[in-house]
Every structure is written in C-alpha cells, then in structure tokens.
Backbone as numpy.savetxt, mean C-alpha at the origin, in Angstrom:
# Nx Ny Nz CAx CAy CAz Cx Cy Cz
-18.25 -35.78 10.58 -17.14 -34.81 10.55 -16.26 -35.24 11.80
-14.93 -35.20 11.60 -14.03 -35.48 12.61 -13.56 -34.19 13.31
-12.91 -34.37 14.37 -12.27 -33.17 15.07 -11.37 -32.45 14.22
-10.78 -33.10 13.15 -9.73 -32.49 12.43 -10.41 -31.32 11.54
-11.72 -31.45 11.08 -12.27 -30.40 10.30 -12.36 -29.15 11.08
-12.74 -29.19 12.40 -12.87 -28.01 13.23 -11.48 -27.46 13.47
-10.51 -28.33 13.67 -9.13 -27.94 13.88 -8.61 -27.28 12.63
-9.02 -27.64 11.44 -8.66 -27.01 10.16 -9.08 -25.54 10.22
-10.28 -25.29 10.60 -10.86 -23.96 10.66 -10.01 -23.18 11.64
-9.63 -23.66 12.80 -8.83 -22.91 13.77 -7.43 -22.57 13.18
-6.84 -23.60 12.48 -5.54 -23.40 11.93 -5.72 -22.31 10.81
-6.70 -22.29 10.04 -6.93 -21.39 8.96 -7.02 -19.94 9.64
-7.67 -19.72 10.63 -7.81 -18.41 11.23 -6.41 -18.07 11.86
-5.67 -18.99 12.48 -4.36 -18.64 13.04 -3.39 -18.30 11.87
-3.46 -18.88 10.65 -2.59 -18.45 9.59 -3.09 -17.05 9.05
-4.39 -16.82 9.08 -4.83 -15.54 8.66 -4.37 -14.45 9.61
-4.33 -14.70 10.90 -3.83 -13.85 11.88 -2.28 -13.44 11.64
-1.51 -14.64 11.31 -0.06 -14.36 11.05 0.12 -13.55 9.83
-0.70 -13.74 8.73 -0.55 -12.98 7.51 -0.92 -11.52 7.79
-2.01 -11.33 8.65 -2.28 -9.92 9.04 -1.13 -9.15 9.67
-0.43 -10.04 10.54 0.73 -9.47 11.24 1.81 -9.06 10.25
1.99 -9.83 9.21 2.92 -9.40 8.13 2.48 -8.23 7.48
1.22 -8.04 7.20 0.60 -6.86 6.53 0.89 -5.69 7.39
0.71 -5.78 8.68 0.87 -4.68 9.69 2.41 -4.21 9.50
3.28 -5.30 9.51 4.70 -4.85 9.38 4.98 -4.21 8.12
4.38 -4.64 7.01 4.52 -4.04 5.73 3.95 -2.54 5.63
2.84 -2.41 6.33 2.28 -0.98 6.48 3.23 -0.17 7.23
3.87 -0.57 8.26 4.79 0.19 9.00 5.95 0.51 8.16
6.50 -0.44 7.35 7.60 -0.19 6.41 7.22 0.92 5.40
6.01 0.89 4.88 5.55 1.90 3.95 5.49 3.26 4.62
4.97 3.25 5.85 4.92 4.52 6.47 6.31 5.11 6.74
7.29 4.28 7.03 8.64 4.73 7.09 9.16 5.26 5.85
8.81 4.72 4.72 9.23 5.17 3.46 8.58 6.57 3.11
7.33 6.71 3.48 6.66 8.02 3.14 7.17 9.13 4.03
7.83 8.82 5.20 8.29 9.85 6.12 9.65 10.31 5.67
10.32 9.64 4.72 11.54 10.03 4.18 11.42 11.34 3.37
12.47 12.15 3.29 12.49 13.32 2.50 12.36 12.91 1.02
13.18 12.07 0.54 13.09 11.59 -0.84 12.40 10.19 -0.82
11.38 10.13 -1.59 10.59 8.79 -1.76 11.36 7.79 -2.50
11.62 6.62 -1.94 12.30 5.52 -2.69 11.33 4.72 -3.43
11.15 5.03 -4.69 10.10 4.35 -5.50 10.25 2.83 -5.71
11.58 2.43 -5.78 11.87 1.01 -5.90 11.36 0.26 -4.60
11.69 0.82 -3.53 11.22 0.13 -2.23 9.72 0.23 -2.11
9.14 1.20 -2.51 7.73 1.37 -2.51 7.00 0.26 -3.49
7.53 0.19 -4.56 7.10 -0.89 -5.58 7.28 -2.23 -4.99
8.41 -2.55 -4.35 8.66 -3.94 -3.75 7.69 -4.12 -2.61
7.50 -3.04 -1.79 6.46 -3.19 -0.76 5.10 -3.44 -1.24
4.67 -2.67 -2.29 3.39 -2.89 -2.84 3.21 -4.35 -3.48
4.21 -4.81 -4.04 4.18 -6.26 -4.60 3.98 -7.26 -3.41
4.70 -6.95 -2.37 4.62 -7.83 -1.18 3.16 -7.84 -0.60
2.67 -6.58 -0.54 1.25 -6.52 -0.09 0.31 -7.24 -0.95
0.56 -7.23 -2.24 -0.25 -7.92 -3.11 -0.27 -9.44 -3.01
0.93 -9.98 -2.71 1.16 -11.40 -2.42 0.45 -11.80 -1.19
0.58 -10.97 -0.11 -0.11 -11.23 1.08 -1.70 -11.12 0.99
-2.16 -10.24 0.13 -3.60 -10.10 -0.01 -4.11 -11.41 -0.73
-3.30 -11.83 -1.74 -3.76 -13.14 -2.44 -3.75 -14.34 -1.55
-2.69 -14.40 -0.59 -2.74 -15.50 0.42 -3.96 -15.38 1.37
-4.41 -14.11 1.69 -5.59 -13.96 2.58 -6.78 -14.35 1.76
-6.80 -14.08 0.56 -8.06 -14.46 -0.24 -8.15 -15.96 -0.32
-7.00 -16.56 -0.52 -7.11 -18.09 -0.63 -7.52 -18.74 0.79
-6.91 -18.17 1.78 -7.35 -18.65 3.08 -8.78 -18.41 3.38
-9.32 -17.31 3.01 -10.76 -16.97 3.19 -11.62 -17.96 2.41
-11.26 -18.18 1.10 -12.07 -19.11 0.30 -12.08 -20.53 0.95
-10.89 -21.04 1.33 -10.72 -22.36 1.88 -11.53 -22.43 3.29
-11.46 -21.36 4.05 -12.24 -21.42 5.39 -13.65 -21.45 5.09
-14.15 -20.67 4.12 -15.61 -20.69 3.80 -15.99 -22.14 3.28
-15.17 -22.62 2.37 -15.52 -23.98 1.94 -15.61 -24.97 2.95
-14.59 -25.04 3.84 -14.71 -25.95 5.03 -15.88 -25.71 5.94
-15.97 -24.40 6.24 -17.21 -24.02 7.14 -18.48 -24.47 6.57
-18.70 -24.18 5.25 -19.96 -24.52 4.66 -20.19 -26.06 4.72
-19.16 -26.81 4.59 -19.28 -28.29 4.66 -19.60 -28.87 6.07
-18.99 -28.23 7.09 -19.13 -28.71 8.43 -20.05 -27.85 9.35
-20.67 -26.83 8.79 -21.47 -25.88 9.61 -22.62 -26.64 10.40
-23.35 -27.38 9.75 -24.49 -28.02 10.40 -23.94 -28.95 11.50
-22.84 -29.61 11.27 -22.29 -30.52 12.30 -21.88 -29.65 13.57
-21.33 -28.53 13.33 -20.93 -27.61 14.43 -22.11 -27.09 15.27
-23.17 -26.79 14.48 -24.39 -26.33 15.17 -25.02 -27.38 15.99
-25.10 -28.62 15.46 -25.74 -29.69 16.16 -24.98 -30.23 17.34
-23.66 -30.26 17.29 -22.80 -30.74 18.35 -22.02 -29.63 18.91
-22.58 -28.56 19.41 -21.84 -27.42 19.97 -20.96 -27.93 21.18
-21.42 -28.75 21.99 -20.78 -29.19 23.24 -19.50 -29.94 22.81
-19.55 -30.75 21.75 -18.35 -31.54 21.36 -17.19 -30.67 20.77
-17.64 -29.45 20.34 -16.69 -28.59 19.61 -16.49 -27.29 20.35
-16.85 -27.31 21.73 -16.88 -26.10 22.39 -15.45 -25.42 22.46
-14.46 -26.14 22.64 -13.08 -25.58 22.66 -12.71 -24.92 21.33
-12.92 -25.61 20.30 -12.66 -25.09 18.95 -13.44 -23.84 18.60
-14.78 -23.89 18.97 -15.66 -22.77 18.66 -15.16 -21.59 19.47
-14.78 -21.72 20.75 -14.37 -20.68 21.50 -13.00 -20.13 20.99
-12.08 -21.00 20.61 -10.82 -20.53 19.94 -11.13 -19.74 18.70
-12.11 -20.23 17.91 -12.39 -19.53 16.57 -12.98 -18.14 16.91
-13.79 -18.04 17.91 -14.40 -16.77 18.33 -13.28 -15.78 18.75
-12.34 -16.30 19.60 -11.21 -15.48 20.00 -10.41 -15.02 18.80
-10.13 -15.88 17.84 -9.36 -15.58 16.74 -9.95 -14.51 15.83
-11.37 -14.78 15.71 -12.09 -13.81 14.84 -12.10 -12.38 15.48
-12.13 -12.30 16.83 -12.10 -10.98 17.49 -10.77 -10.40 17.21
-9.70 -11.18 17.37 -8.31 -10.60 17.15 -8.20 -10.18 15.65
-8.54 -11.02 14.78 -8.55 -10.68 13.38 -9.23 -9.48 13.04
-10.47 -9.29 13.52 -11.35 -8.11 13.35 -10.50 -6.84 13.82
-9.92 -6.92 14.92 -9.15 -5.77 15.50 -7.91 -5.44 14.61
-7.32 -6.48 14.11 -6.16 -6.24 13.19 -6.61 -5.60 11.97
-7.65 -6.05 11.38 -8.21 -5.52 10.06 -8.48 -4.02 10.28
-9.12 -3.67 11.37 -9.51 -2.34 11.67 -8.17 -1.47 11.69
-7.12 -2.04 12.49 -5.84 -1.26 12.49 -5.17 -1.19 11.19
-5.28 -2.21 10.39 -4.65 -2.15 9.02 -5.36 -1.08 8.21
-6.63 -1.07 8.23 -7.38 -0.02 7.44 -7.08 1.36 7.83
-6.95 1.58 9.18 -6.54 2.82 9.60 -5.00 3.24 9.07
-4.17 2.32 9.16 -2.83 2.52 8.79 -2.71 2.78 7.25
-3.58 2.03 6.54 -3.64 2.26 5.08 -4.12 3.69 4.78
-5.09 4.08 5.53 -5.56 5.47 5.19 -4.55 6.51 5.49
-3.86 6.32 6.62 -2.64 7.25 7.00 -1.65 7.17 5.85
-1.28 5.92 5.40 -0.35 5.85 4.30 -0.73 6.45 2.99
-2.08 6.37 2.72 -2.56 6.99 1.51 -2.34 8.54 1.59
-2.76 9.16 2.70 -2.62 10.57 2.96 -1.08 11.02 2.80
-0.20 10.22 3.37 1.19 10.53 3.33 1.74 10.32 1.88
1.18 9.35 1.14 1.53 9.16 -0.23 1.09 10.31 -1.11
-0.05 10.81 -0.88 -0.61 11.91 -1.64 0.28 13.14 -1.36
0.67 13.36 -0.10 1.48 14.52 0.29 2.88 14.38 -0.37
3.47 13.19 -0.41 4.73 12.96 -1.01 4.65 13.23 -2.50
3.68 12.75 -3.15 3.49 12.96 -4.54 3.22 14.41 -4.86
2.49 15.16 -4.14 2.24 16.53 -4.28 3.53 17.37 -4.15
4.31 17.00 -3.18 5.69 17.60 -2.95 6.59 17.36 -4.12
6.55 16.11 -4.78 7.30 15.82 -5.82 6.86 16.64 -7.09
5.55 16.67 -7.31 5.06 17.59 -8.41 5.48 19.06 -8.28
5.47 19.54 -7.01 5.99 20.87 -6.88 7.47 21.03 -7.19
8.17 20.09 -6.68 9.60 20.16 -6.98 9.89 20.13 -8.47
9.12 19.33 -9.21 9.25 19.32 -10.68 8.86 20.60 -11.28
7.72 21.21 -10.74 7.31 22.48 -11.28 8.33 23.62 -11.04
8.98 23.53 -9.83 10.07 24.54 -9.56 11.16 24.38 -10.44
11.63 23.20 -10.67 12.75 22.88 -11.55 12.41 23.36 -13.03
11.22 23.08 -13.44 10.87 23.52 -14.70 10.83 25.07 -14.82
10.29 25.76 -13.82 10.35 27.24 -13.86 11.75 27.72 -13.86
12.58 27.11 -13.08 14.07 27.59 -12.94 14.63 27.28 -14.32
14.36 26.12 -14.99 14.84 25.92 -16.29 14.48 26.95 -17.32
13.15 27.31 -17.32 12.63 28.29 -18.17 13.33 29.64 -17.98
13.41 29.98 -16.67 14.10 31.28 -16.41 15.54 31.39 -16.87
16.28 30.19 -16.69 17.64 30.11 -17.18 17.69 30.27 -18.74
16.81 29.60 -19.35 16.70 29.66 -20.84 16.42 31.07 -21.30
15.52 31.76 -20.64 15.18 33.15 -20.96 16.37 34.05 -20.74
17.08 33.91 -19.66 18.32 34.67 -19.35 19.32 34.46 -20.45
19.59 33.24 -20.81 20.54 32.91 -21.83 20.24 33.60 -23.15
18.84 33.50 -23.50 18.40 34.11 -24.73 18.52 35.61 -24.72
18.18 36.21 -23.59 18.37 37.65 -23.46 19.82 38.10 -23.55
20.67 37.35 -22.89 22.03 37.75 -22.91 22.71 37.63 -24.27
22.26 36.68 -25.04 22.72 36.48 -26.47 22.30 37.68 -27.31
21.08 38.23 -27.16 20.60 39.37 -27.84 21.36 40.64 -27.41
21.86 40.79 -26.28 22.61 41.93 -25.92 23.93 42.13 -26.64
24.56 40.96 -26.95 25.82 40.98 -27.73 25.61 41.18 -29.21
24.31 41.13 -29.60 24.15 41.25 -31.02 23.90 42.66 -31.47
24.81 43.15 -32.37 24.68 44.50 -32.87 24.27 44.46 -34.32
23.19 45.27 -34.58 22.63 45.31 -36.00 23.80 45.96 -36.81
23.74 45.59 -38.05 24.72 46.17 -38.97 24.59 47.64 -38.98
25.69 48.38 -38.93 25.70 49.81 -38.85 25.71 50.49 -40.19
26.23 49.77 -41.18 26.47 50.40 -42.46 25.45 49.65 -43.51
24.41 49.68 -43.27 23.35 48.95 -44.09 22.69 50.00 -45.03
22.80 49.56 -46.23 22.28 50.47 -47.34 20.77 50.16 -47.52
19.92 51.09 -47.12 18.52 50.79 -47.26 17.83 51.47 -48.37
18.67 51.94 -49.39 18.11 52.68 -50.55 17.44 51.75 -51.54
17.93 50.65 -51.69 17.48 49.75 -52.75 16.03 49.47 -52.69
C-alpha cells in the first residue's frame, strides 16, 4: 500500500465533512422556512430534494471509504508509525464528523416538530375555511327561504 491510499481515506473524510456542512446549511434553510407564517411548499420540496442528493453523496463516500479501508486496514495496523499523521488526521476528522452528525440529527428533530406544527396550523386553517363556507351556504339557503311565499290561493278540495 502506498501513502496515497491512506491519503485517500483522509480526503474522503474531508469531503464527508464538507457535505455535512452543506446539510447543516440546508437544515438552517428549512428551519427558516418553517418559521414563516405561510409555508412555501415549493421551497420546501426543493430543499428536500437537495437533502436527498446530499444524502446520496454521503452514502457513496461511506461505501468508498469502507472499501478502501477494508483493503488497506491490515497495512495500517501493521505500520502504525509510518501512517501516524494520516491516522491522527482521520481520528480528528471522525470526531468532527461525529459532532456534526449529532448536531444535524438534533436540527432535523427540531425541523420535524416545526413541520408538524405548520401542517397542523394549515389543517386548522382549512377546517376554519370549510366551516365558514358551510355557514355562508346555510345563510344563503335560509335567506332564500325567507323570500319564498307559499301560494295563498291554493285549492285543496280536490
């Protein structure tokens, strides 16, 4: 194994860290959307699509990292001193990545709660609009009946 394989692992972790930064920014954008009075569904859909793309990138990076690590694991263990710098850098990056993942999970839970609140508020608004529409329809029907006069000269002897 050359030094480049260990460096590939480091670069993979650095890319993962950058993608997690993008996910953090996207979470913040979603949080801002949920704080608005009117939820912009198009912007939310675009943000969800972006999150999906970032998740796919993360998955590919994880698969690549695992494949390279499985291939060079024994060499890293046997020659720890030769790869001390890379191993230390990987440990630092893994700690940073773990911290970011915890923060992202917390932000996602907050966003989920805010989304549920927004959707609940929207359902209530729809329910109020429906009841107003029903009341309006009842009023209209009742007013039409007031102006209706039964025939006064109706012969009921037949």
